[in-house]
Amino acid sequence: MVLIFFITFISCVYGVLSITPFINKGQRAEFFELTDNEVGVIRVTLPDKEFITLKRSSNYRGLGTGEMKIQYFGDSAQEYFGQIERIVENLKEINFNKIYPGYNFTEELKELKINVKGYPTINVDKILNGIDTNLYNYYDYDIFYNNSELFPIFLIQSNKNFNLIEIYSVMASLKMTDLSKISRSLRENFISQFQSLYYLIIAPTKYMLEYAELNSDDESCLNYISSTMSKVVKSNEIDGEFYNKIKKILDKFNYFEENFSNNYIDSYEEYNNYEEYNYEENNYGDNINFNEYNNYENNNNYEYYNNNNNDDDNNNNVEDNYSFENDFNYENNNIEGSTGDNEEEFEDYYVDFEFKTKNATMIVELNGEQKNFDKVTFSLGGEYSRTFSKPGFNLKIRGDKELYGRKQFKLRSDCNEATYMRTKIASDIHNRLGIPSVSANYVTLYINGEYMGLYIIMDVYKLSWVEYVYGEKNSTSLYQCNGPSDLTLNSAYSCSNENDDVEIENQEWIDLLTTLDNAQSASDIEKIFDVDHFLKEMALEYLFGSWDHILRHAHNFYMYKQKNGKWIYLSHDFDHDLGQDIDIDFRNHIYVDVPDILYNSKDYFYPDYSFAKWVNDVHIVDILILKDSRRFDKILKDIVRKVFNPATLYPHIDEIKEFIRPYVVLDKTSDAKGKYPGRINKKASDFISLAQWDANVEFTSVKTPDFFGYGLKYWILSKYRYVCKTYGIKCDSTYMNENYKYSINKEVEFHGYYKNISDSSSSITLIETTSSIH
């Protein structure tokens, strides 16, 4: 009852609040102009059974559990070491006289010390002792991001007197006997050696590339390994023949696969699950302590993400050992909104995590009016956002009706970021600059009378949006690029046409990408590509610290061919902009046995990254900006002067903060059962406290369900200062003054992924071992 009264109270008192105009009238659809000063109310009604299905389907995966982000690198290192030991041990079982008849092994493969009978007489203990197992010595190699799959190569090459890659490349080059004529056990043992090395140093890279949906053929894999090794190792530690050595091993592996396909291990996944060899039970599993810092938590030196945040609310919406049976209680039929017909409702036990219905109706209360819609398509929205405790939704009004100039909307909870503002501010900046883009504002949502809380509502790049903005009906030239797509012909099929009637191999799309591939300057594409618009978007992505678009992750954008024949780049999904979770891209995983001191010693202060350092290898960016940045520089300076500055953005942020405050308070307030509005995905643990919201809008960085987010105003200030100095812009002295005062909320401030770690590297011994291995 109290909750209902509070909702009614804020609707009356705060339903309309005047905000200073930030965007010129007529720049957006009428809906977004109306919601500048009023939080609209959307009431969706579904058939009762479909509402139950929606709740079940929402429990997809859980954000905030950390299962993909937090790891002990020592675990992987020790496993790699065990695999290397197995390979070295098994070398002693190969009869080289029988495999390679006619060779003088006092000249060939001298490191193996092959005796007259053909067997290596190597000292395994000495070889393993020669491998550098001190993780500290590898930190400068930058392997703690997506390059960690290359760590076995570093381990192998750390023994300068016994390099397995060199040895196996020689073995791959020597002429073998006819393997079909030797004993099966000898043949399988020999082939398994190449398989083991392949699955240790090559297959993980191919697997990683496949997972990232990148080209993972042999050539691409070898190029990735070689180029990455060249970047992260000192030049004198890798010779020019490295690529050829790896290629020889790969070629020999492929030969065995083609001619002896029934031998031993069939796949990388099977190799990872291979249990015959347990490295923890060998002589070195007990001696080498890669995991010295696994006891951080017991020693109170390590605190997993919960730095200075003791808010009990963090776990109120999380149930241990969650199951659908526990949540919905099938047998007792205790399901919210249930009609009581268990047999019909749950005849299919298995949950379809996709949800979409055309049976929805909708009432919208806005501008003193109530608009009713009888034909509405309602669905769960997003991909990553499907892991949120409070999922997002898609709305499509069918038929002839529209809602103040739009027919399709996206409802975003953005509960992965503390401020509820990053999407809104990024959209408003686009709109203020007159850049064709989506718009954003706020509404509250009810589903079947149940209050779901505050949502960010946006329009969507769909065919209806093209018709509204450009006047083109049923366009065949709108492409969604979910990536990875860097607008090259190689990534042509990473983008899909929004018009289902268009064939996949659309010639105009192929022609665009071919032209972009061949272009060497802006003049080569000016007639078919809106260069100035693209440069504005790139300037914004850089200023926003956007890692989730083309500059880094190569997705979350559309391409549209305008009536004038020029293609235009359309960016969307801004919840990871303006300093949010950048470590996802630059670090990917946090290894808890790599102390924060090393994190701080590296250059991870993202506001001070140059454009060249920020951008990945993108051909169109290279020719339009990196080769000659004058045009880009001018556009960036103009954006900084017009909008990306504290004097312009801070008042706007302040007004929005007060505008949405009562609704944020309500989102952070549980009911009598401890439940929060809209948080129907019980698998997630992404709750952010009211104090964190308040602080992160300002200058305080806070932990997030993934990594951490810079304070919104702090990001703007820091990036503003950097670009003003770097680009020689005459900027506001108030904010350029290093003594500019702002407050930090120490109670919720993010202090790093660890606490109580000394700032002096000399005082920390990263790896201690109980053997002579060092």
Coordinates of C-alpha atoms in Angstrom, one line a residue, residues 137-642:
N137 CA 58.7 -11.9 -15.4
Y138 CA 55.8 -12.1 -17.9
Y139 CA 53.8 -9.1 -16.9
D140 CA 55.4 -6.8 -19.4
Y141 CA 54.3 -9.1 -22.2
D142 CA 50.7 -7.8 -22.0
I143 CA 49.4 -11.4 -22.0
F144 CA 46.7 -10.7 -19.5
Y145 CA 44.2 -9.5 -22.1
N146 CA 43.0 -11.6 -25.1
N147 CA 46.6 -12.8 -25.6
S148 CA 46.6 -15.2 -22.7
E149 CA 46.2 -18.1 -25.0
L150 CA 49.7 -17.5 -26.1
F151 CA 51.2 -17.9 -22.7
P152 CA 52.3 -21.5 -23.3
I153 CA 54.6 -20.2 -26.1
F154 CA 56.2 -17.8 -23.6
L155 CA 56.7 -20.6 -21.1
I156 CA 58.2 -22.9 -23.8
Q157 CA 60.6 -20.3 -25.1
S158 CA 61.7 -19.2 -21.6
N159 CA 64.1 -22.2 -21.6
K160 CA 66.7 -21.0 -24.0
N161 CA 68.5 -24.3 -24.0
F162 CA 65.5 -26.5 -24.9
N163 CA 63.0 -24.8 -27.2
L164 CA 60.2 -27.2 -28.0
I165 CA 59.0 -25.1 -30.9
E166 CA 62.4 -25.2 -32.5
I167 CA 62.7 -28.9 -31.9
Y168 CA 59.3 -29.8 -33.3
S169 CA 59.8 -27.5 -36.4
V170 CA 62.9 -29.6 -37.1
M171 CA 61.0 -32.8 -36.6
A172 CA 58.3 -31.6 -39.0
S173 CA 61.0 -30.9 -41.6
L174 CA 62.8 -34.2 -41.5
K175 CA 61.8 -37.0 -43.8
M176 CA 59.8 -39.7 -42.0
T177 CA 59.4 -43.4 -42.7
D178 CA 56.1 -44.8 -43.9
L179 CA 54.2 -44.6 -40.7
S180 CA 51.7 -47.1 -41.8
K181 CA 54.4 -49.8 -41.7
I182 CA 55.5 -49.3 -38.1
S183 CA 53.8 -50.5 -35.0
R184 CA 50.5 -48.9 -34.1
S185 CA 51.6 -48.0 -30.6
L186 CA 54.8 -46.2 -31.9
R187 CA 52.8 -44.5 -34.6
E188 CA 50.1 -43.2 -32.3
N189 CA 52.6 -42.1 -29.7
F190 CA 54.5 -40.1 -32.3
I191 CA 51.4 -38.5 -33.8
S192 CA 50.0 -37.7 -30.4
Q193 CA 53.1 -35.6 -29.7
F194 CA 52.3 -33.2 -32.6
Q195 CA 48.7 -33.2 -31.6
S196 CA 49.6 -32.3 -28.0
L197 CA 51.8 -29.4 -29.2
Y198 CA 49.2 -28.2 -31.7
Y199 CA 46.4 -28.2 -29.0
L200 CA 48.7 -26.4 -26.6
I201 CA 50.0 -23.5 -28.8
I202 CA 47.8 -23.3 -31.9
A203 CA 44.3 -24.6 -31.3
P204 CA 43.5 -22.1 -28.5
T205 CA 44.2 -19.2 -30.9
K206 CA 41.9 -20.7 -33.6
Y207 CA 39.3 -21.4 -31.0
M208 CA 39.5 -17.8 -29.7
L209 CA 39.2 -16.4 -33.3
E210 CA 36.2 -18.6 -34.0
Y211 CA 34.5 -17.6 -30.7
A212 CA 35.0 -13.9 -31.7
E213 CA 33.5 -14.8 -35.1
L214 CA 36.7 -13.8 -36.9
N215 CA 38.4 -15.5 -39.7
S216 CA 40.1 -18.6 -38.1
D217 CA 41.7 -20.4 -41.1
D218 CA 45.3 -21.6 -40.7
E219 CA 46.8 -18.5 -42.3
S220 CA 44.8 -16.1 -40.1
C221 CA 45.7 -18.1 -37.0
L222 CA 49.4 -18.1 -37.8
N223 CA 49.4 -14.4 -38.6
Y224 CA 47.6 -13.6 -35.3
I225 CA 50.1 -15.7 -33.3
S226 CA 53.1 -14.2 -35.1
S227 CA 52.0 -10.6 -35.1
T228 CA 50.9 -10.7 -31.4
M229 CA 54.1 -12.3 -30.3
S230 CA 56.1 -9.6 -32.2
K231 CA 54.1 -6.9 -30.4
V232 CA 54.4 -8.2 -26.9
V233 CA 57.9 -9.7 -26.8
K234 CA 61.1 -7.8 -26.9
S235 CA 62.5 -7.8 -30.5
N236 CA 65.6 -9.8 -29.6
E237 CA 63.5 -12.6 -28.1
I238 CA 61.7 -13.7 -31.3
D239 CA 63.5 -14.4 -34.6
G240 CA 62.2 -13.8 -38.1
E241 CA 61.6 -17.5 -38.6
F242 CA 59.0 -17.9 -35.8
Y243 CA 56.1 -17.9 -38.3
N244 CA 57.7 -20.5 -40.5
K245 CA 58.5 -22.7 -37.5
I246 CA 54.9 -22.6 -36.3
K247 CA 53.7 -23.2 -39.8
K248 CA 55.8 -26.4 -40.2
I249 CA 54.2 -27.8 -37.0
L250 CA 50.8 -26.9 -38.2
D251 CA 51.4 -28.4 -41.6
K252 CA 52.6 -31.7 -40.1
F253 CA 49.6 -31.8 -37.8
N254 CA 47.3 -31.3 -40.7
Y255 CA 49.1 -34.1 -42.6
F256 CA 48.4 -36.4 -39.7
E257 CA 44.8 -35.4 -39.5
E258 CA 44.3 -36.1 -43.2
N259 CA 46.1 -39.5 -43.2
F260 CA 45.7 -40.8 -39.7
S261 CA 42.4 -39.2 -38.6
N262 CA 41.5 -41.9 -36.1
N263 CA 44.5 -41.4 -33.9
Y264 CA 44.2 -40.1 -30.4
I265 CA 42.6 -36.7 -29.7
D266 CA 39.9 -35.4 -32.0
S267 CA 39.3 -31.8 -30.9
Y268 CA 40.5 -28.8 -28.8
E269 CA 37.5 -29.3 -26.5
E270 CA 38.4 -33.0 -26.1
Y271 CA 42.0 -32.0 -25.3
N272 CA 40.8 -29.6 -22.6
N273 CA 38.7 -32.4 -21.1
Y274 CA 41.4 -35.0 -21.4
E275 CA 41.8 -36.6 -18.0
E276 CA 44.3 -39.3 -18.5
Y277 CA 47.1 -36.9 -17.4
N278 CA 46.6 -35.0 -14.2
Y279 CA 49.3 -32.3 -13.9
E280 CA 48.5 -31.8 -10.2
E281 CA 49.7 -35.4 -9.5
N282 CA 53.0 -35.2 -11.2
N283 CA 56.3 -34.2 -9.6
Y284 CA 55.9 -30.6 -10.5
G285 CA 52.3 -30.1 -9.6
D286 CA 53.2 -29.9 -5.9
N287 CA 56.4 -28.0 -6.3
I288 CA 55.4 -25.0 -8.5
N289 CA 53.2 -22.5 -6.8
F290 CA 51.7 -20.3 -9.6
N291 CA 48.9 -19.5 -7.2
E292 CA 50.6 -17.9 -4.3
Y293 CA 48.0 -15.2 -4.2
N294 CA 45.0 -17.6 -4.2
N295 CA 44.8 -17.0 -0.4
Y296 CA 44.2 -13.3 -0.8
E297 CA 40.6 -13.6 0.4
N298 CA 41.6 -15.6 3.5
N299 CA 44.3 -13.0 4.4
N300 CA 41.9 -10.1 3.8
N301 CA 44.2 -8.8 1.1
Y302 CA 41.8 -9.3 -1.7
E303 CA 38.2 -8.3 -1.9
Y304 CA 36.3 -9.5 -4.9
Y305 CA 34.6 -6.4 -6.3
N306 CA 32.9 -5.5 -3.0
N307 CA 35.3 -2.6 -2.3
N308 CA 33.9 -0.3 0.4
N309 CA 30.3 -1.3 -0.4
N310 CA 28.5 -3.0 2.5
D311 CA 25.0 -2.3 1.2
D312 CA 23.0 -5.3 2.1
D313 CA 20.7 -4.5 -0.8
N314 CA 23.3 -5.9 -3.2
N315 CA 22.2 -9.5 -2.6
N316 CA 18.5 -9.0 -1.8
N317 CA 17.5 -10.0 -5.3
V318 CA 19.8 -13.0 -5.6
E319 CA 18.8 -16.5 -4.6
D320 CA 21.4 -19.1 -4.0
N321 CA 21.1 -22.3 -6.1
Y322 CA 18.5 -20.6 -8.2
S323 CA 16.2 -22.8 -10.2
F324 CA 13.0 -22.3 -12.1
E325 CA 11.3 -24.8 -9.8
N326 CA 12.2 -22.7 -6.7
D327 CA 11.2 -19.4 -8.3
F328 CA 7.8 -20.5 -9.7
N329 CA 7.1 -23.5 -7.4
Y330 CA 5.5 -25.7 -10.1
E331 CA 3.9 -28.1 -7.7
N332 CA 2.3 -25.6 -5.3
N333 CA 1.3 -23.3 -8.2
N334 CA 2.6 -20.2 -6.3
I335 CA 3.2 -18.2 -9.5
E336 CA 2.5 -14.5 -9.7
G337 CA -0.4 -14.0 -12.1
S338 CA -1.0 -17.7 -12.5
T339 CA -4.5 -18.7 -13.7
G340 CA -4.2 -21.9 -11.7
D341 CA -4.0 -24.3 -14.7
N342 CA -0.7 -26.0 -14.0
E343 CA -1.0 -28.6 -16.6
E344 CA -1.5 -26.2 -19.4
E345 CA 0.9 -23.6 -18.2
F346 CA 3.9 -26.0 -17.7
E347 CA 3.3 -28.8 -20.1
D348 CA 6.7 -27.9 -21.6
Y349 CA 9.2 -27.9 -18.8
Y350 CA 12.0 -26.5 -20.9
V351 CA 12.2 -22.7 -21.1
D352 CA 12.5 -20.8 -24.4
F353 CA 14.6 -17.8 -23.4
E354 CA 13.3 -15.8 -26.4
F355 CA 10.0 -14.1 -25.8
K356 CA 7.9 -12.3 -28.4
T357 CA 4.2 -11.8 -28.6
K358 CA 1.7 -10.0 -30.9
N359 CA -1.0 -10.3 -28.3
A360 CA 0.0 -7.2 -26.3
T361 CA -2.0 -4.1 -25.9
M362 CA -0.7 -0.8 -24.6
I363 CA -1.9 2.4 -22.9
V364 CA 0.4 5.5 -22.8
E365 CA -0.2 8.3 -20.4
L366 CA 1.6 11.5 -21.6
N367 CA 0.9 15.2 -22.2
G368 CA -2.4 15.0 -20.3
E369 CA -3.7 12.4 -22.8
Q370 CA -4.2 8.6 -22.7
K371 CA -3.5 6.8 -26.0
N372 CA -4.6 3.2 -26.5
F373 CA -3.1 0.7 -28.8
D374 CA -4.7 -2.7 -29.5
K375 CA -2.0 -4.1 -31.8
V376 CA 1.4 -4.2 -30.2
T377 CA 4.3 -6.5 -30.6
F378 CA 6.1 -6.9 -27.3
S379 CA 9.4 -8.8 -26.9
L380 CA 12.5 -9.2 -24.7
G381 CA 15.2 -7.0 -26.1
G382 CA 19.0 -6.9 -26.4
E383 CA 21.7 -9.5 -26.2
Y384 CA 24.1 -8.5 -23.4
S385 CA 21.2 -6.8 -21.7
R386 CA 19.4 -10.1 -21.5
T387 CA 21.7 -10.9 -18.6
F388 CA 20.4 -7.9 -16.6
S389 CA 18.2 -8.6 -13.5
K390 CA 15.8 -6.0 -15.0
P391 CA 15.6 -6.9 -18.7
G392 CA 14.8 -4.5 -21.5
F393 CA 12.0 -4.8 -24.0
N394 CA 11.1 -3.9 -27.6
L395 CA 7.7 -2.3 -28.6
K396 CA 6.2 -2.2 -32.0
I397 CA 2.9 -0.5 -32.8
R398 CA 1.3 -2.3 -35.7
G399 CA -1.4 -0.9 -38.0
D400 CA -2.0 2.7 -38.8
K401 CA -1.4 4.1 -35.3
E402 CA 1.7 5.8 -34.0
L403 CA 2.9 7.4 -30.8
Y404 CA 3.8 11.0 -31.3
G405 CA 5.8 10.4 -34.4
R406 CA 7.2 6.9 -33.8
K407 CA 6.0 3.3 -34.1
Q408 CA 8.9 1.3 -32.7
F409 CA 10.7 1.8 -29.4
K410 CA 13.3 0.2 -27.2
L411 CA 12.9 0.1 -23.4
R412 CA 16.3 -0.1 -21.7
S413 CA 16.9 -0.6 -18.0
D414 CA 20.7 0.0 -18.3
C415 CA 21.2 -1.5 -14.8
N416 CA 24.7 -2.4 -15.8
E417 CA 25.7 1.2 -15.3
A418 CA 25.0 3.3 -12.2
T419 CA 23.8 6.6 -13.5
Y420 CA 20.9 5.8 -15.8
M421 CA 22.3 8.6 -17.9
R422 CA 25.0 7.5 -20.2
T423 CA 22.5 6.5 -23.0
K424 CA 20.6 9.7 -22.5
I425 CA 23.6 12.0 -22.5
A426 CA 25.2 10.4 -25.5
S427 CA 21.9 10.6 -27.4
D428 CA 21.3 14.2 -26.4
I429 CA 24.7 15.2 -27.6
H430 CA 24.0 13.6 -31.0
N431 CA 20.7 15.4 -31.2
R432 CA 22.0 18.8 -30.1
L433 CA 24.7 18.6 -32.8
G434 CA 22.0 17.8 -35.4
I435 CA 23.6 14.4 -36.2
P436 CA 21.0 11.8 -37.5
S437 CA 20.6 9.5 -34.5
V438 CA 18.3 7.9 -32.1
S439 CA 16.9 9.8 -29.2
A440 CA 16.3 8.9 -25.5
N441 CA 14.2 9.9 -22.5
Y442 CA 12.5 8.3 -19.5
V443 CA 9.2 6.4 -18.9
T444 CA 7.8 4.2 -16.2
L445 CA 6.5 0.8 -17.2
Y446 CA 3.7 -1.5 -15.9
I447 CA 3.1 -5.0 -17.2
N448 CA -0.3 -6.4 -16.3
G449 CA -0.5 -3.9 -13.6
E450 CA 2.8 -4.8 -12.1
Y451 CA 5.2 -1.8 -11.6
M452 CA 8.4 -2.6 -13.5
G453 CA 10.2 0.7 -12.7
L454 CA 12.0 3.4 -14.6
Y455 CA 13.2 2.8 -18.2
I456 CA 15.1 4.7 -20.8
I457 CA 13.0 4.8 -23.9
M458 CA 14.6 5.2 -27.3
D459 CA 13.5 5.0 -30.9
V460 CA 15.2 2.4 -33.0
Y461 CA 16.9 2.2 -36.4
K462 CA 14.2 0.4 -38.3
L463 CA 12.5 0.8 -41.6
S464 CA 9.8 3.0 -39.9
W465 CA 12.6 5.2 -38.5
V466 CA 14.0 5.7 -42.1
E467 CA 10.5 6.6 -43.3
Y468 CA 10.0 9.2 -40.5
V469 CA 13.5 10.7 -40.9
Y470 CA 14.2 10.4 -44.6
G471 CA 10.8 9.9 -46.1
E472 CA 11.7 6.6 -47.8
K473 CA 9.2 3.8 -47.4
N474 CA 10.2 0.2 -47.2
S475 CA 13.9 1.0 -47.6
T476 CA 16.2 -1.7 -48.9
S477 CA 19.4 0.1 -47.9
L478 CA 19.4 -0.1 -44.1
Y479 CA 22.0 -2.6 -42.6
Q480 CA 22.5 -3.6 -39.0
C481 CA 26.1 -4.4 -38.2
N482 CA 26.3 -6.5 -35.0
G483 CA 29.8 -7.4 -35.9
P484 CA 32.4 -7.8 -35.9
S485 CA 32.4 -5.5 -38.9
D486 CA 35.1 -3.1 -39.8
L487 CA 33.3 -2.1 -43.1
T488 CA 35.5 -4.3 -45.2
L489 CA 34.6 -7.0 -47.7
N490 CA 35.9 -9.6 -45.3
S491 CA 33.2 -8.7 -42.8
A492 CA 30.4 -8.3 -45.4
Y493 CA 28.2 -10.9 -43.8
S494 CA 28.5 -9.4 -40.3
C495 CA 25.8 -6.9 -41.3
S496 CA 22.3 -7.8 -42.3
N497 CA 19.6 -5.9 -44.2
E498 CA 16.6 -4.8 -42.2
N499 CA 14.4 -5.5 -45.1
D500 CA 13.6 -9.2 -45.2
D501 CA 12.9 -9.0 -48.9
V502 CA 16.5 -8.1 -49.7
E503 CA 18.9 -11.0 -50.7
I504 CA 21.8 -11.6 -48.5
E505 CA 24.3 -10.9 -51.3
N506 CA 23.0 -7.5 -52.1
Q507 CA 25.2 -6.0 -54.8
E508 CA 25.0 -2.4 -53.6
W509 CA 26.4 -3.5 -50.2
I510 CA 29.2 -5.4 -51.8
D511 CA 30.0 -2.4 -54.0
L512 CA 30.2 -0.1 -51.0
L513 CA 32.6 -2.4 -49.1
T514 CA 34.7 -3.0 -52.2
T515 CA 35.0 0.8 -52.7
L516 CA 36.0 1.3 -49.1
D517 CA 38.6 -1.5 -49.3
N518 CA 40.2 0.1 -52.3
A519 CA 40.1 3.7 -51.0
Q520 CA 43.3 5.4 -50.0
S521 CA 41.9 8.8 -49.2
A522 CA 38.6 10.7 -48.6
S523 CA 38.4 11.8 -52.2
D524 CA 38.1 8.1 -53.2
I525 CA 34.8 7.7 -51.3
E526 CA 33.4 11.2 -51.0
K527 CA 30.7 10.6 -53.7
I528 CA 29.3 7.5 -52.0
F529 CA 30.0 8.0 -48.3
D530 CA 29.2 10.9 -45.9
V531 CA 32.7 11.5 -44.7
D532 CA 32.0 14.5 -42.5
H533 CA 29.2 12.6 -40.7
F534 CA 31.5 9.7 -40.1
L535 CA 34.2 11.9 -38.8
K536 CA 31.7 13.5 -36.4
E537 CA 30.8 10.0 -35.1
M538 CA 34.4 9.0 -34.7
A539 CA 35.1 12.2 -32.8
L540 CA 32.2 11.4 -30.5
E541 CA 33.2 7.8 -30.0
Y542 CA 36.7 9.0 -29.1
L543 CA 35.4 11.6 -26.7
F544 CA 32.9 9.2 -25.2
G545 CA 35.5 6.5 -24.7
S546 CA 33.3 4.2 -26.8
W547 CA 34.7 0.7 -27.0
D548 CA 31.5 -1.0 -28.1
H549 CA 31.3 0.5 -31.6
I550 CA 33.4 0.4 -34.8
L551 CA 36.6 1.8 -33.3
R552 CA 37.2 -1.2 -31.1
H553 CA 34.6 -3.9 -31.0
A554 CA 33.4 -3.3 -34.5
H555 CA 29.7 -3.5 -33.9
N556 CA 26.6 -1.7 -32.6
F557 CA 26.1 0.5 -35.7
Y558 CA 23.9 0.6 -38.8
M559 CA 24.7 1.7 -42.3
Y560 CA 22.1 3.5 -44.4
K561 CA 22.2 4.7 -48.0
Q562 CA 20.5 8.1 -48.2
K563 CA 18.5 9.4 -51.2
N564 CA 21.5 11.4 -52.3
G565 CA 23.4 8.2 -52.8
K566 CA 25.7 8.7 -49.8
W567 CA 26.0 6.0 -47.1
I568 CA 25.8 7.2 -43.5
Y569 CA 27.1 5.6 -40.3
L570 CA 24.5 5.3 -37.5
S571 CA 25.7 4.6 -34.0
H572 CA 23.6 3.2 -31.2
D573 CA 23.8 1.5 -27.7
F574 CA 25.5 4.0 -25.6
D575 CA 25.3 2.3 -22.1
H576 CA 29.0 1.5 -22.2
D577 CA 30.1 5.0 -23.2
L578 CA 31.4 7.9 -21.2
G579 CA 33.9 5.9 -19.1
Q580 CA 31.8 2.8 -18.5
D581 CA 33.5 -0.7 -18.1
I582 CA 36.4 0.1 -20.4
D583 CA 38.4 -2.6 -18.8
I584 CA 36.2 -5.1 -20.6
D585 CA 37.9 -4.1 -23.8
F586 CA 41.5 -3.3 -22.8
R587 CA 41.8 -6.0 -20.1
N588 CA 39.0 -8.5 -20.7
H589 CA 39.6 -10.5 -17.6
I590 CA 41.0 -9.6 -14.2
Y591 CA 43.4 -12.1 -12.9
V592 CA 43.3 -11.9 -9.1
D593 CA 46.8 -13.2 -8.7
V594 CA 48.1 -10.1 -10.6
P595 CA 48.1 -7.4 -8.0
D596 CA 46.7 -3.9 -8.7
I597 CA 50.2 -2.5 -8.4
L598 CA 50.9 -3.9 -11.9
Y599 CA 47.5 -2.6 -13.1
N600 CA 48.5 0.8 -11.9
S601 CA 52.0 0.6 -13.4
K602 CA 50.5 0.1 -16.8
D603 CA 49.0 2.9 -18.8
Y604 CA 45.3 2.3 -18.1
F605 CA 44.2 5.9 -17.5
Y606 CA 41.8 5.9 -20.4
P607 CA 40.8 9.6 -20.5
D608 CA 44.4 10.3 -21.6
Y609 CA 44.5 7.9 -24.5
S610 CA 45.3 9.5 -27.8
F611 CA 43.1 8.7 -30.7
A612 CA 45.7 6.6 -32.4
K613 CA 46.1 4.5 -29.2
W614 CA 42.3 4.2 -28.8
V615 CA 41.5 2.9 -32.3
N616 CA 41.9 -0.6 -33.5
D617 CA 43.1 -1.4 -37.0
V618 CA 40.2 -0.1 -39.1
H619 CA 41.0 0.7 -42.8
I620 CA 38.4 3.4 -43.2
V621 CA 39.6 5.1 -40.0
D622 CA 43.2 4.8 -41.2
I623 CA 42.6 6.6 -44.5
L624 CA 40.2 9.3 -43.1
I625 CA 42.0 10.1 -39.9
L626 CA 45.3 8.5 -39.1
K627 CA 46.9 9.3 -42.5
D628 CA 45.8 12.9 -42.4
S629 CA 43.9 14.1 -39.3
R630 CA 43.3 17.7 -40.2
R631 CA 39.7 17.4 -41.2
F632 CA 39.0 15.2 -38.1
D633 CA 40.8 17.5 -35.8
K634 CA 38.7 20.5 -36.9
I635 CA 35.5 18.5 -36.3
L636 CA 36.6 17.3 -32.9
K637 CA 37.5 20.9 -31.8
D638 CA 34.1 22.1 -33.0
I639 CA 32.3 19.4 -31.0
V640 CA 34.3 20.3 -27.8
R641 CA 33.5 23.9 -28.1
K642 CA 29.8 23.4 -28.9

